[in-house]
Coordinates of C-alpha atoms and ligand atoms in Angstrom, one line a residue:
M165 CA 7.3 5.7 2.9
C166 CA 11.0 5.8 3.3
G167 CA 13.0 2.4 2.6
I168 CA 15.5 0.9 5.0
V169 CA 18.3 -1.3 4.8
G170 CA 20.8 -2.6 7.0
Y171 CA 23.5 -5.5 6.5
V172 CA 26.2 -7.1 8.7
G173 CA 27.9 -10.1 6.8
S174 CA 31.0 -11.1 4.7
Q175 CA 29.7 -9.6 1.2
D176 CA 30.6 -5.9 0.3
A177 CA 27.9 -4.0 2.4
I178 CA 27.8 -1.4 -0.6
D179 CA 26.5 -3.8 -2.8
V180 CA 23.9 -5.3 -0.7
V181 CA 22.8 -2.0 0.5
I182 CA 22.4 -0.5 -3.0
E183 CA 20.7 -3.4 -4.0
G184 CA 18.3 -3.4 -1.4
L185 CA 17.2 0.1 -1.7
R186 CA 16.7 -0.3 -5.5
R187 CA 13.9 -2.9 -4.6
L188 CA 12.7 -0.7 -1.9
E189 CA 12.9 2.4 -4.0
Y190 CA 9.0 2.1 -4.5
R191 CA 8.8 3.5 -0.9
G192 CA 10.1 7.0 -1.7
Y193 CA 12.4 8.4 -4.1
D194 CA 13.4 12.1 -3.1
S195 CA 16.8 11.3 -2.2
A196 CA 18.8 8.3 -1.1
G197 CA 21.7 7.5 1.0
V198 CA 24.2 5.0 2.6
A199 CA 26.9 4.8 5.7
I200 CA 29.4 1.9 5.5
V201 CA 31.7 0.8 8.3
D202 CA 35.2 0.0 7.4
P203 CA 36.6 -2.9 9.9
A204 CA 39.7 -1.2 9.2
G205 CA 38.1 1.9 11.0
G206 CA 36.3 4.6 9.8
M207 CA 32.7 5.2 8.4
R208 CA 31.9 6.8 5.2
T209 CA 28.7 8.2 4.2
E210 CA 27.4 9.2 0.7
R211 CA 23.8 11.1 0.1
R212 CA 22.2 12.5 -2.4
A213 CA 18.8 13.9 -3.5
G214 CA 16.6 12.6 -6.4
A215 CA 16.3 9.0 -7.4
L216 CA 18.7 6.2 -6.5
S217 CA 20.3 6.7 -9.8
N218 CA 21.8 9.9 -8.7
L219 CA 23.7 8.3 -5.7
D220 CA 24.9 5.3 -7.9
K221 CA 26.2 7.9 -10.2
Q222 CA 27.7 9.9 -7.5
L223 CA 29.2 6.5 -6.0
A224 CA 30.6 5.7 -9.7
E225 CA 32.8 8.9 -9.5
G226 CA 34.3 8.1 -5.8
S227 CA 36.7 5.6 -4.5
R228 CA 35.2 2.3 -4.0
I229 CA 33.6 2.1 -0.2
A230 CA 35.0 -0.9 1.9
G231 CA 33.2 -2.4 4.3
N232 CA 31.1 -5.1 5.3
V233 CA 28.5 -3.2 7.7
G234 CA 26.0 -0.7 6.1
I235 CA 23.0 1.2 6.4
G236 CA 21.2 2.7 3.5
H237 CA 18.1 5.1 3.1
T238 CA 15.5 5.8 0.1
R239 CA 13.3 8.8 1.4
W240 CA 10.0 10.2 0.8
A241 CA 10.4 13.6 2.3
T242 CA 8.1 14.9 5.5
H243 CA 10.6 17.4 7.3
G244 CA 13.0 19.4 5.3
A245 CA 12.7 19.6 1.6
P246 CA 14.4 16.6 -0.5
T247 CA 17.7 18.0 -0.9
D248 CA 21.2 16.3 -0.2
R249 CA 21.5 18.0 3.0
N250 CA 18.3 16.5 4.4
A251 CA 19.1 12.8 2.7
H252 CA 19.5 10.4 5.3
P253 CA 22.0 9.0 6.8
H254 CA 22.1 11.8 9.2
V255 CA 25.4 12.0 11.5
D256 CA 26.1 13.2 15.4
C257 CA 28.9 16.0 15.7
S258 CA 31.8 13.8 15.9
G259 CA 30.6 11.8 12.6
A260 CA 30.8 8.4 14.7
V261 CA 27.2 7.7 14.6
A262 CA 25.2 7.4 11.2
V263 CA 21.1 7.0 11.5
V264 CA 18.6 6.5 8.8
H265 CA 14.8 6.6 9.7
N266 CA 11.3 6.4 8.3
G267 CA 8.5 7.8 10.5
I268 CA 7.9 11.2 12.3
I269 CA 9.7 12.1 15.3
E270 CA 6.7 14.2 16.8
N271 CA 8.6 15.7 19.9
F272 CA 11.8 16.7 17.4
A273 CA 11.3 20.3 17.8
A274 CA 11.9 20.3 21.8
L275 CA 14.9 17.5 21.6
R276 CA 16.6 19.8 18.9
E277 CA 15.9 22.7 21.3
R278 CA 17.3 20.7 24.1
L279 CA 20.5 19.6 22.1
E280 CA 21.3 22.8 20.6
S281 CA 21.7 24.6 24.0
A282 CA 23.6 22.0 25.0
G283 CA 26.2 22.7 22.2
H284 CA 25.1 20.0 19.4
E285 CA 25.3 21.4 15.8
F286 CA 23.0 20.5 13.6
A287 CA 23.4 20.3 9.7
S288 CA 20.0 19.4 8.4
D289 CA 16.1 20.4 8.8
T290 CA 15.1 17.0 9.3
D291 CA 13.5 15.3 12.6
T292 CA 15.7 12.2 12.1
E293 CA 19.0 14.3 13.0
V294 CA 18.0 14.6 17.0
V295 CA 18.3 10.6 17.2
A296 CA 21.9 10.9 16.0
H297 CA 22.5 13.6 18.3
L298 CA 20.7 11.6 21.1
L299 CA 22.8 8.4 20.3
E300 CA 25.9 10.6 20.6
V301 CA 24.8 11.8 24.1
E302 CA 23.9 8.1 25.3
I303 CA 27.2 6.6 24.2
G304 CA 29.2 9.4 25.5
S305 CA 32.6 8.8 26.4
T306 CA 31.6 5.5 28.2
D307 CA 31.8 1.7 26.2
T308 CA 27.7 1.9 26.1
D309 CA 26.7 -0.6 23.7
L310 CA 25.0 0.6 20.4
A311 CA 21.7 -1.3 21.5
A312 CA 21.6 0.1 24.8
A313 CA 21.9 3.8 23.7
M314 CA 19.1 2.9 21.1
R315 CA 16.9 1.6 23.8
A316 CA 17.5 4.5 25.8
V317 CA 16.9 7.0 22.9
C318 CA 13.8 5.5 21.7
S319 CA 12.1 5.8 25.3
Q320 CA 12.4 10.0 24.8
L321 CA 11.0 9.7 21.4
V322 CA 7.1 10.4 20.6
G323 CA 6.1 9.4 17.3
A324 CA 6.4 6.5 14.7
F325 CA 9.7 5.6 13.4
T326 CA 11.9 2.7 12.3
L327 CA 15.5 3.9 13.3
V328 CA 18.8 2.0 12.0
A329 CA 22.1 2.8 13.3
V330 CA 25.7 2.3 12.8
H331 CA 28.6 3.5 14.9
R332 CA 32.2 4.0 13.5
D333 CA 33.7 2.2 16.8
R334 CA 31.4 -0.9 16.9
P335 CA 31.8 -2.3 13.7
G336 CA 30.4 -5.7 13.9
V337 CA 26.9 -4.8 14.6
V338 CA 24.0 -2.7 13.1
V339 CA 21.2 -1.8 15.4
A340 CA 17.8 -1.1 15.0
A341 CA 14.2 -0.1 16.3
R342 CA 10.6 0.2 15.5
R343 CA 7.4 1.8 16.6
S344 CA 4.3 1.5 14.2
S345 CA 6.8 1.7 11.3
P346 CA 7.6 -1.7 9.7
L347 CA 10.9 -3.3 10.0
V348 CA 12.1 -6.9 9.2
V349 CA 14.9 -9.1 10.1
G350 CA 16.4 -11.2 7.4
V351 CA 18.5 -14.3 8.7
G352 CA 21.2 -15.4 6.2
D353 CA 24.0 -17.9 6.5
G354 CA 26.8 -16.0 8.1
E355 CA 25.1 -12.9 7.1
M356 CA 22.2 -10.7 8.8
F357 CA 20.0 -8.2 7.1
L358 CA 17.4 -5.6 8.0
A359 CA 14.9 -3.8 6.0
S360 CA 11.6 -2.1 5.6
D361 CA 10.2 -5.0 3.3
V362 CA 11.4 -8.2 2.9
A363 CA 11.6 -7.6 -1.0
A364 CA 15.1 -5.6 0.0
F365 CA 16.8 -9.0 1.0
I366 CA 15.1 -11.8 -0.9
A367 CA 17.8 -12.1 -3.2
H368 CA 19.8 -13.5 0.3
T369 CA 17.3 -15.3 2.4
R370 CA 13.9 -16.1 2.3
E371 CA 14.1 -16.5 6.1
A372 CA 12.8 -13.6 8.3
V373 CA 11.5 -12.3 11.6
A374 CA 8.7 -9.7 12.1
L375 CA 9.5 -7.4 14.6
G376 CA 6.8 -5.9 17.5
Q377 CA 6.2 -2.6 19.1
D378 CA 8.9 -0.9 20.8
Q379 CA 11.5 -3.8 20.2
V380 CA 15.2 -3.3 19.3
V381 CA 17.2 -5.6 17.3
E382 CA 21.2 -6.0 17.1
I383 CA 22.1 -7.6 14.0
R384 CA 25.7 -9.4 14.1
S385 CA 27.0 -12.0 11.2
D386 CA 26.4 -14.7 13.6
G387 CA 22.9 -13.9 14.7
Y388 CA 20.3 -11.3 16.3
T389 CA 19.5 -10.4 19.8
V390 CA 15.9 -8.9 20.2
T391 CA 15.3 -6.6 23.5
D392 CA 12.4 -4.3 24.8
L393 CA 12.9 -1.0 25.7
Q394 CA 13.9 -2.2 29.2
G395 CA 16.6 -4.4 27.9
G396 CA 14.8 -7.7 28.5
T397 CA 15.4 -10.3 25.5
T398 CA 12.3 -10.8 23.8
D399 CA 11.7 -12.8 20.5
G400 CA 10.7 -11.4 17.0
Q401 CA 8.3 -13.3 15.1
P402 CA 9.8 -15.8 12.6
F403 CA 8.3 -16.5 9.1
H404 CA 9.2 -18.0 5.9
V405 CA 8.6 -15.8 2.8
D406 CA 6.8 -17.7 0.4
W407 CA 7.1 -15.7 -2.7
N408 CA 10.9 -15.4 -4.5
L409 CA 12.7 -13.0 -6.4
A410 CA 11.4 -13.4 -9.8
A411 CA 8.3 -12.0 -8.0
A412 CA 10.0 -8.9 -7.2
E413 CA 11.4 -8.2 -10.8
K414 CA 9.8 -6.7 -13.6
G415 CA 10.3 -10.1 -15.4
G416 CA 10.5 -8.7 -19.3
H417 CA 7.9 -6.0 -18.7
D418 CA 8.9 -2.3 -19.5
F419 CA 7.6 -1.5 -16.1
F420 CA 6.1 -3.2 -12.7
M421 CA 2.9 -1.9 -13.4
Q422 CA 2.3 -3.7 -16.7
K423 CA 3.6 -7.0 -15.2
E424 CA 1.3 -6.5 -11.9
I425 CA -1.6 -5.8 -14.2
E426 CA -1.0 -9.0 -15.8
E427 CA -0.6 -10.8 -12.5
Q428 CA -4.3 -10.1 -11.6
P429 CA -5.7 -13.4 -12.6
T430 CA -3.4 -15.3 -10.7
A431 CA -3.5 -12.9 -7.8
V432 CA -7.1 -13.3 -7.6
A433 CA -7.3 -16.8 -7.7
D434 CA -4.4 -17.1 -4.8
T435 CA -6.6 -14.9 -2.9
L436 CA -9.6 -17.3 -3.2
R437 CA -7.7 -20.3 -2.6
G438 CA -8.6 -22.3 0.8
H439 CA -11.3 -20.2 1.8
L440 CA -14.1 -22.5 1.1
V441 CA -13.7 -25.5 3.5
D442 CA -16.4 -28.3 4.0
G443 CA -19.0 -25.7 2.5
R444 CA -18.0 -22.6 4.9
I445 CA -16.2 -19.5 4.1
V446 CA -13.2 -19.1 6.5
L447 CA -11.2 -16.4 7.3
D448 CA -7.2 -16.8 7.6
E449 CA -6.8 -15.3 11.2
T450 CA -9.7 -15.0 13.6
R451 CA -9.7 -14.4 17.3
L452 CA -13.4 -13.8 17.0
A453 CA -15.9 -16.5 18.2
E454 CA -18.9 -17.2 15.4
Q455 CA -21.2 -15.8 17.6
D456 CA -19.3 -12.4 17.6
L457 CA -19.9 -12.3 14.0
R458 CA -24.0 -13.3 14.2
E459 CA -24.1 -10.1 16.5
I460 CA -22.6 -7.8 13.8
D461 CA -25.3 -5.0 12.9
K462 CA -23.3 -2.5 11.5
V463 CA -20.0 -2.7 9.1
F464 CA -17.7 0.5 8.7
V465 CA -14.9 -0.1 6.0
V466 CA -12.1 2.1 6.7
A467 CA -9.5 2.5 4.0
C468 CA -7.3 5.4 1.8
G469 CA -7.0 5.9 -1.6
T470 CA -7.5 2.7 -3.6
A471 CA -8.1 0.6 -1.0
F472 CA -10.8 3.1 -0.1
H473 CA -12.7 2.2 -3.6
S474 CA -12.5 -1.4 -3.0
G475 CA -14.3 -0.6 0.0
L476 CA -17.3 1.2 -1.8
I477 CA -17.6 -2.0 -3.9
A478 CA -17.5 -4.2 -1.0
K479 CA -20.7 -2.3 0.6
Y480 CA -22.8 -3.2 -2.5
A481 CA -21.9 -6.8 -1.6
I482 CA -22.0 -6.9 2.2
E483 CA -25.5 -5.3 2.2
H484 CA -27.1 -7.3 -0.6
W485 CA -26.0 -10.4 0.7
T486 CA -26.2 -9.5 4.7
R487 CA -28.8 -6.6 4.7
V488 CA -26.2 -5.3 7.4
P489 CA -25.9 -1.8 6.8
V490 CA -22.1 -0.8 5.8
E491 CA -20.6 2.7 5.7
V492 CA -17.4 3.2 3.7
E493 CA -15.3 6.1 5.5
I494 CA -11.9 7.8 4.3
A495 CA -9.9 6.5 7.2
S496 CA -8.4 9.7 7.8
E497 CA -11.5 11.3 8.5
F498 CA -13.2 8.4 10.5
R499 CA -11.8 8.9 14.1
Y500 CA -12.4 12.8 13.7
R501 CA -16.1 12.8 13.3
D502 CA -16.5 10.6 16.7
P503 CA -18.5 7.9 14.6
V504 CA -21.0 5.6 16.6
L505 CA -19.0 2.3 17.4
D506 CA -19.9 -0.6 20.1
R507 CA -19.2 -4.4 20.1
D508 CA -21.6 -5.1 17.4
T509 CA -19.8 -3.1 15.2
L510 CA -17.3 -4.6 12.5
V511 CA -14.4 -2.2 11.1
V512 CA -13.0 -3.5 8.0
A513 CA -9.5 -2.1 7.5
V514 CA -8.4 -2.3 3.9
S515 CA -4.9 -1.9 3.1
Q516 CA -2.4 -3.1 0.7
S517 CA 0.6 -2.6 2.9
G518 CA -1.0 -2.8 6.6
E519 CA 1.1 0.2 7.6
T520 CA -1.0 3.2 6.7
A521 CA -0.9 5.6 9.2
D522 CA -4.5 6.8 8.7
T523 CA -5.8 3.4 8.5
L524 CA -3.9 2.5 11.5
E525 CA -5.2 5.1 13.8
A526 CA -8.7 4.2 12.4
V527 CA -8.3 0.7 13.7
R528 CA -6.9 2.0 17.1
H529 CA -9.8 4.2 17.4
A530 CA -12.4 1.4 16.6
R531 CA -10.6 -0.8 19.2
E532 CA -10.7 1.8 21.7
Q533 CA -14.6 2.0 21.4
R534 CA -14.5 -1.8 21.7
A535 CA -15.7 -2.2 17.8
R536 CA -14.3 -5.6 16.2
V537 CA -11.9 -5.0 13.7
L538 CA -11.1 -7.2 10.5
S539 CA -8.7 -6.1 8.3
I540 CA -8.0 -7.0 4.5
C541 CA -4.2 -6.8 3.9
N542 CA -1.1 -7.8 1.6
T543 CA 1.4 -7.5 3.9
N544 CA 1.9 -10.6 6.5
G545 CA 2.7 -9.4 9.7
A546 CA 2.2 -5.7 9.0
Q547 CA 0.8 -3.6 11.9
I548 CA -2.7 -3.0 11.1
P549 CA -3.2 -7.1 10.7
R550 CA -1.3 -7.4 13.9
E551 CA -3.9 -5.1 15.9
S552 CA -7.1 -7.0 14.2
D553 CA -9.3 -9.4 15.5
A554 CA -9.4 -11.2 12.5
V555 CA -7.7 -10.7 8.7
L556 CA -8.4 -11.9 5.1
Y557 CA -4.8 -11.7 3.6
T558 CA -4.7 -10.6 -0.3
R559 CA -2.4 -13.0 -2.0
S560 CA -1.0 -10.2 -4.6
G561 CA 2.6 -10.8 -4.0
P562 CA 4.8 -8.1 -3.8
E563 CA 3.3 -5.0 -5.7
V564 CA 6.2 -2.6 -6.4
A565 CA 4.6 -0.1 -8.8
V566 CA 3.5 2.7 -6.4
A567 CA 0.0 3.0 -8.2
S568 CA -2.2 -0.3 -7.1
T569 CA -3.4 -2.6 -9.2
K570 CA -3.6 -6.3 -8.3
C571 CA -3.9 -5.4 -4.8
F572 CA -6.9 -3.8 -6.0
L573 CA -8.5 -6.5 -7.5
T574 CA -7.4 -8.8 -4.7
Q575 CA -9.1 -6.3 -2.1
V576 CA -12.2 -6.2 -4.1
T577 CA -12.1 -10.2 -3.7
A578 CA -11.9 -10.3 -0.4
G579 CA -14.5 -8.1 0.0
Y580 CA -16.7 -10.6 -1.5
L581 CA -15.3 -13.3 0.6
L582 CA -16.2 -11.5 3.8
G583 CA -19.8 -10.4 2.6
L584 CA -20.1 -14.0 2.0
A585 CA -18.5 -15.1 5.3
L586 CA -20.8 -12.7 6.8
A587 CA -24.1 -14.0 5.0
Q588 CA -23.4 -17.6 5.7
V589 CA -22.6 -16.9 9.8
Q590 CA -25.7 -14.6 10.1
G591 CA -28.0 -17.2 8.6
K592 CA -28.8 -15.1 5.5
K593 CA -27.5 -17.5 2.9
Y594 CA -27.5 -21.6 2.8
E595 CA -24.5 -23.4 2.2
D596 CA -25.5 -24.2 -1.8
E597 CA -26.1 -20.5 -2.3
V598 CA -22.8 -19.8 -1.0
A599 CA -20.9 -22.6 -3.0
A600 CA -22.8 -21.0 -6.1
D601 CA -21.5 -17.4 -5.4
F602 CA -17.7 -18.7 -4.6
A603 CA -18.1 -20.9 -7.9
A604 CA -18.8 -17.7 -9.7
L605 CA -16.3 -15.7 -8.2
E606 CA -13.4 -18.8 -9.0
A607 CA -14.6 -17.7 -12.9
M608 CA -13.3 -14.5 -12.5
P609 CA -9.9 -15.2 -13.2
R610 CA -10.1 -16.8 -16.3
L611 CA -12.6 -13.9 -17.3
I612 CA -10.0 -11.1 -16.1
A613 CA -7.4 -12.8 -18.2
Q614 CA -9.6 -12.9 -21.2
T615 CA -10.0 -8.8 -20.7
L616 CA -6.2 -8.7 -20.6
S617 CA -6.2 -10.6 -23.9
T618 CA -7.8 -7.6 -25.4
M619 CA -6.3 -4.6 -24.5
D620 CA -4.4 -3.4 -26.9
P621 CA -6.8 -1.3 -28.6
V622 CA -7.0 0.4 -25.2
R623 CA -3.3 1.3 -25.3
A624 CA -3.7 2.7 -28.9
L625 CA -6.8 5.0 -27.6
A626 CA -4.7 5.8 -24.5
R627 CA -1.9 7.5 -26.9
E628 CA -4.8 8.9 -29.0
L629 CA -6.0 11.1 -26.0
A630 CA -2.5 11.3 -23.9
G631 CA -2.8 15.2 -24.7
S632 CA -6.4 15.7 -23.3
E633 CA -6.8 18.2 -20.5
T634 CA -9.6 16.3 -18.8
I635 CA -11.3 13.2 -18.7
L636 CA -14.4 12.3 -17.0
F637 CA -15.3 8.8 -15.6
L638 CA -19.2 7.8 -14.9
G639 CA -20.5 4.8 -13.4
R640 CA -23.8 3.5 -11.7
H641 CA -23.8 1.2 -8.7
V642 CA -20.6 -1.1 -8.5
G643 CA -19.5 1.0 -11.6
Y644 CA -18.9 4.1 -9.7
P645 CA -16.2 2.9 -7.5
V646 CA -14.6 1.8 -10.6
A647 CA -15.4 5.2 -12.1
L648 CA -13.4 6.8 -9.4
E649 CA -10.7 4.3 -9.4
G650 CA -10.3 4.9 -13.0
A651 CA -10.3 8.6 -12.4
L652 CA -7.5 8.2 -9.6
K653 CA -5.2 5.6 -11.7
L654 CA -5.0 8.5 -14.2
K655 CA -4.7 11.5 -12.1
E656 CA -1.9 9.9 -10.4
L657 CA 0.4 8.3 -13.1
S658 CA -0.5 11.0 -16.0
Y659 CA -1.0 14.2 -14.1
M660 CA -4.2 14.8 -15.8
H661 CA -7.3 16.5 -14.5
A662 CA -10.3 13.6 -14.1
E663 CA -13.2 12.9 -12.0
G664 CA -15.1 10.2 -11.3
F665 CA -18.8 10.5 -10.9
P666 CA -22.0 8.5 -10.1
A667 CA -23.3 8.8 -13.5
G668 CA -26.8 9.8 -12.4
E669 CA -25.3 12.7 -10.7
L670 CA -23.9 14.1 -13.5
K671 CA -27.2 16.3 -14.4
H672 CA -27.1 17.8 -10.9
G673 CA -24.0 20.2 -11.9
P674 CA -20.9 18.4 -13.6
I675 CA -22.7 17.7 -16.8
A676 CA -21.8 21.6 -17.2
L677 CA -18.2 20.8 -17.4
I678 CA -19.0 18.7 -21.2
D679 CA -17.5 20.5 -23.6
D680 CA -17.1 19.8 -27.5
G681 CA -14.8 16.7 -27.5
M682 CA -14.3 16.1 -24.1
P683 CA -13.3 12.3 -23.4
V684 CA -16.0 10.8 -20.8
V685 CA -15.5 7.1 -19.8
V686 CA -18.7 5.2 -19.0
V687 CA -18.8 2.2 -17.3
V688 CA -22.0 0.4 -18.5
P689 CA -23.4 -2.5 -16.5
D690 CA -24.0 -6.0 -17.7
P691 CA -27.6 -5.9 -19.7
G692 CA -28.7 -8.5 -17.3
A693 CA -28.2 -6.1 -14.3
R694 CA -30.5 -6.4 -11.8
G695 CA -33.4 -3.8 -12.3
V696 CA -33.2 -1.1 -15.0
L697 CA -29.3 -0.5 -14.1
H698 CA -28.5 -1.0 -17.8
D699 CA -31.1 1.4 -19.1
K700 CA -30.3 4.2 -16.7
V701 CA -26.6 4.4 -17.7
L702 CA -27.5 4.5 -21.2
S703 CA -29.4 7.6 -20.6
N704 CA -26.8 8.9 -19.0
L705 CA -24.6 8.1 -21.5
A706 CA -26.9 9.9 -24.2
E707 CA -27.0 12.9 -22.4
V708 CA -23.3 13.3 -22.4
R709 CA -23.1 12.6 -26.0
A710 CA -25.9 15.0 -26.7
R711 CA -23.5 17.5 -25.4
G712 CA -20.5 16.6 -27.5
A713 CA -18.8 14.2 -25.3
R714 CA -16.4 11.9 -26.9
T715 CA -17.4 8.7 -25.3
I716 CA -15.6 5.7 -24.4
V717 CA -17.6 2.9 -23.2
I718 CA -16.8 -0.1 -21.4
A719 CA -19.5 -2.5 -21.7
T720 CA -20.6 -6.4 -22.0
A721 CA -19.5 -7.8 -24.9
G722 CA -22.1 -8.3 -27.4
D723 CA -24.4 -5.3 -25.7
E724 CA -25.6 -4.1 -29.0
R725 CA -27.7 -1.1 -27.5
V726 CA -24.6 0.5 -26.5
R727 CA -22.8 0.7 -29.8
R728 CA -24.7 3.6 -31.2
L729 CA -23.8 5.9 -28.2
A730 CA -19.9 4.9 -28.0
D731 CA -17.3 6.4 -30.0
H732 CA -15.0 3.9 -28.6
L733 CA -16.1 0.6 -27.2
I734 CA -14.2 -1.6 -25.2
E735 CA -15.9 -4.7 -24.5
V736 CA -15.1 -7.3 -21.4
P737 CA -16.9 -10.5 -20.8
S738 CA -20.2 -10.8 -19.1
T739 CA -20.4 -11.4 -15.2
P740 CA -22.5 -11.2 -12.5
T741 CA -23.5 -7.7 -11.7
L742 CA -21.7 -7.6 -8.2
Y743 CA -18.5 -9.1 -9.8
A744 CA -18.1 -6.8 -12.7
P745 CA -15.5 -4.4 -11.4
L746 CA -12.9 -7.5 -11.3
V747 CA -13.0 -7.0 -15.4
T748 CA -14.3 -3.3 -15.8
T749 CA -11.3 -2.0 -14.0
V750 CA -9.0 -3.5 -16.1
P751 CA -9.1 -1.2 -19.2
L752 CA -9.0 1.8 -17.0
Q753 CA -5.7 0.7 -15.1
V754 CA -4.2 -0.3 -18.6
F755 CA -5.6 3.0 -20.1
A756 CA -4.1 5.2 -17.2
A757 CA -0.5 3.3 -17.5
A758 CA -0.7 3.8 -21.3
V759 CA -1.4 7.8 -20.9
A760 CA 1.4 8.3 -18.4
D761 CA 3.7 6.3 -20.8
A762 CA 2.7 8.4 -23.8
R763 CA 3.3 11.4 -21.9
G764 CA 6.8 10.4 -21.0
Y765 CA 6.3 9.8 -17.2
D766 CA 7.7 7.1 -15.0
V767 CA 4.7 4.9 -14.6
D768 CA 6.1 3.2 -11.6
K769 CA 7.0 6.0 -9.7
P770 CA 4.6 9.1 -10.1
R771 CA 5.6 12.4 -8.7
N772 CA 5.4 13.2 -4.9
L773 CA 4.0 9.8 -4.0
A774 CA 5.3 6.7 -2.2
K775 CA 3.8 3.6 -1.9
S776 CA 3.1 3.5 1.9
V777 CA 1.8 6.4 3.5
T778 CA 3.3 6.0 7.3
V779 CA 2.5 9.8 8.3
E780 CA -1.0 11.2 9.0
Ligands
F6R989 C1 -3.2 4.7 -5.7 C2 -3.0 3.7 -4.3 C3 -3.1 4.5 -3.3 C4 -3.5 3.4 -1.9 C5 -3.4 4.1 -0.6 C6 -3.5 3.4 0.6 O1 -3.2 3.7 -6.8 O2 -1.9 3.1 -4.4 O3 -4.3 5.4 -3.2 O4 -4.5 2.6 -2.1 O5 -2.3 4.8 -0.4 O6 -2.6 2.4 0.8 P1 -2.7 1.0 1.4 O7 -3.5 -0.1 0.5 O8 -1.1 0.5 1.4 O9 -3.2 1.3 2.6

């Protein structure tokens, strides 16, 4: 949600900033802008509504912008429509300060009123612009440095923000601040970077520094200084980025989502690696004693969107293996209904970005109620893992496409690891049982790869069905969250109406929707699945087919009984019941991307969305 870049060094800032914005465009693409400080004097600001390519075009038409210091922004609009005038950077009355911002300044209306009555003139409808004017006030006619002014301004702000500013008359520095929004420093040789995400500067350096809450950083070409809001010098958290530029590029694929779907076997294998040590499942980070986990008597999984669907799958595994009850909640609903939490409750926050505001607030609420918090996250050093008692990292590498794919599979994988860890620590599984379940999980990357190698007919079917008005998705047991995920992927990418239902629920109402020829995707469990699961789904399949549905069936290869009920059969390898989502989701991801592509939409950047949602 909004991408931010800052640079000080010896390269042309405009090139570094635009390249950084290109890598952050997944965070928002409503508008883009830059401000470059020219050491010879002056500052130039350019901004444009729409995708970064619009700004690129505008820059190509004008004279080249000189300067080695600059900031840039790609926006996902919150306050103010996505127009030229609301595009960042925003400047003060004199045009000396330029600011870019990610987040929401909740008290901006009161601040704006105060500034306007003091004579400041506003040129946009954004909350951000107050910061430019507040910096102008703090700097005044004195020689206050930009970092000191930023500290004074941040003390007046309520809300979540990453702010990055430059000043025309202080040419060698860029200053930034953060509260509950992401900001990392990139440490180069004679050059320094600031960004919402390391992807922005990975082409230049893999050495980074994560900043804490309410910290202000000043970068210069020779280094950086971090202070708290009182001006005391403090430290950031240095880390090495363990993926490289190639991971952040399309690598010959038409779009990032396609590449990320293909990366799933590796991502799942990487997520499992090193988690079984001397017969015990280990977490990546924990400040919890074994005793704390032993005493857990209730689990809540909180998450949004696709991550929520991974939580629904985790419920089946955790409850089955531990007999501890699990509730799965949409994070934005969690705290408002006052859930019953105590020290023996484990709240599991699942988030790819680790910065989703709804999930972060659910974590904070859980901690206030003294519950234990474990997060499943793909971003090292993000706010959610920082505020958790324990962390399991999904090792997917950067996920650039807005629609989550490989992170979904790795979140599902991490959910299994958590289930096994809890079962083990609570004495519900012996070491050899855990080892067997873990070995079966380790076989999954090969089965995912096998599934991926058979996707051409799925793409062809997607092209055939691209003109449909509605597609329904049905599943039972772990197939139900898979159906929800299939429907979400299709909606968000192709803007086609889609719904996921528990297969058995259809007859209680939604079956009325079935019309002659309506495509219905049915996720069928493995015939070896426990109990009568397979038979029941086959009955549901027969029910929709009898009413004219065109059935698209995802089933285990060799499942002969399903064949006569399928208008289109998509076969996946046989797996243990609980692990089936790791293969059955794959065709649905491929299908959604191919439908969107056939309809002519940008698969990586669906309309109205942003990768990381840092507002509630
Ligand atoms: C859908 C999608 C979103 C995210 C959701 C949570 O494809 O990507 O539904 O899953 O916004 O994001 P994270 O995992 O970053 O908390």
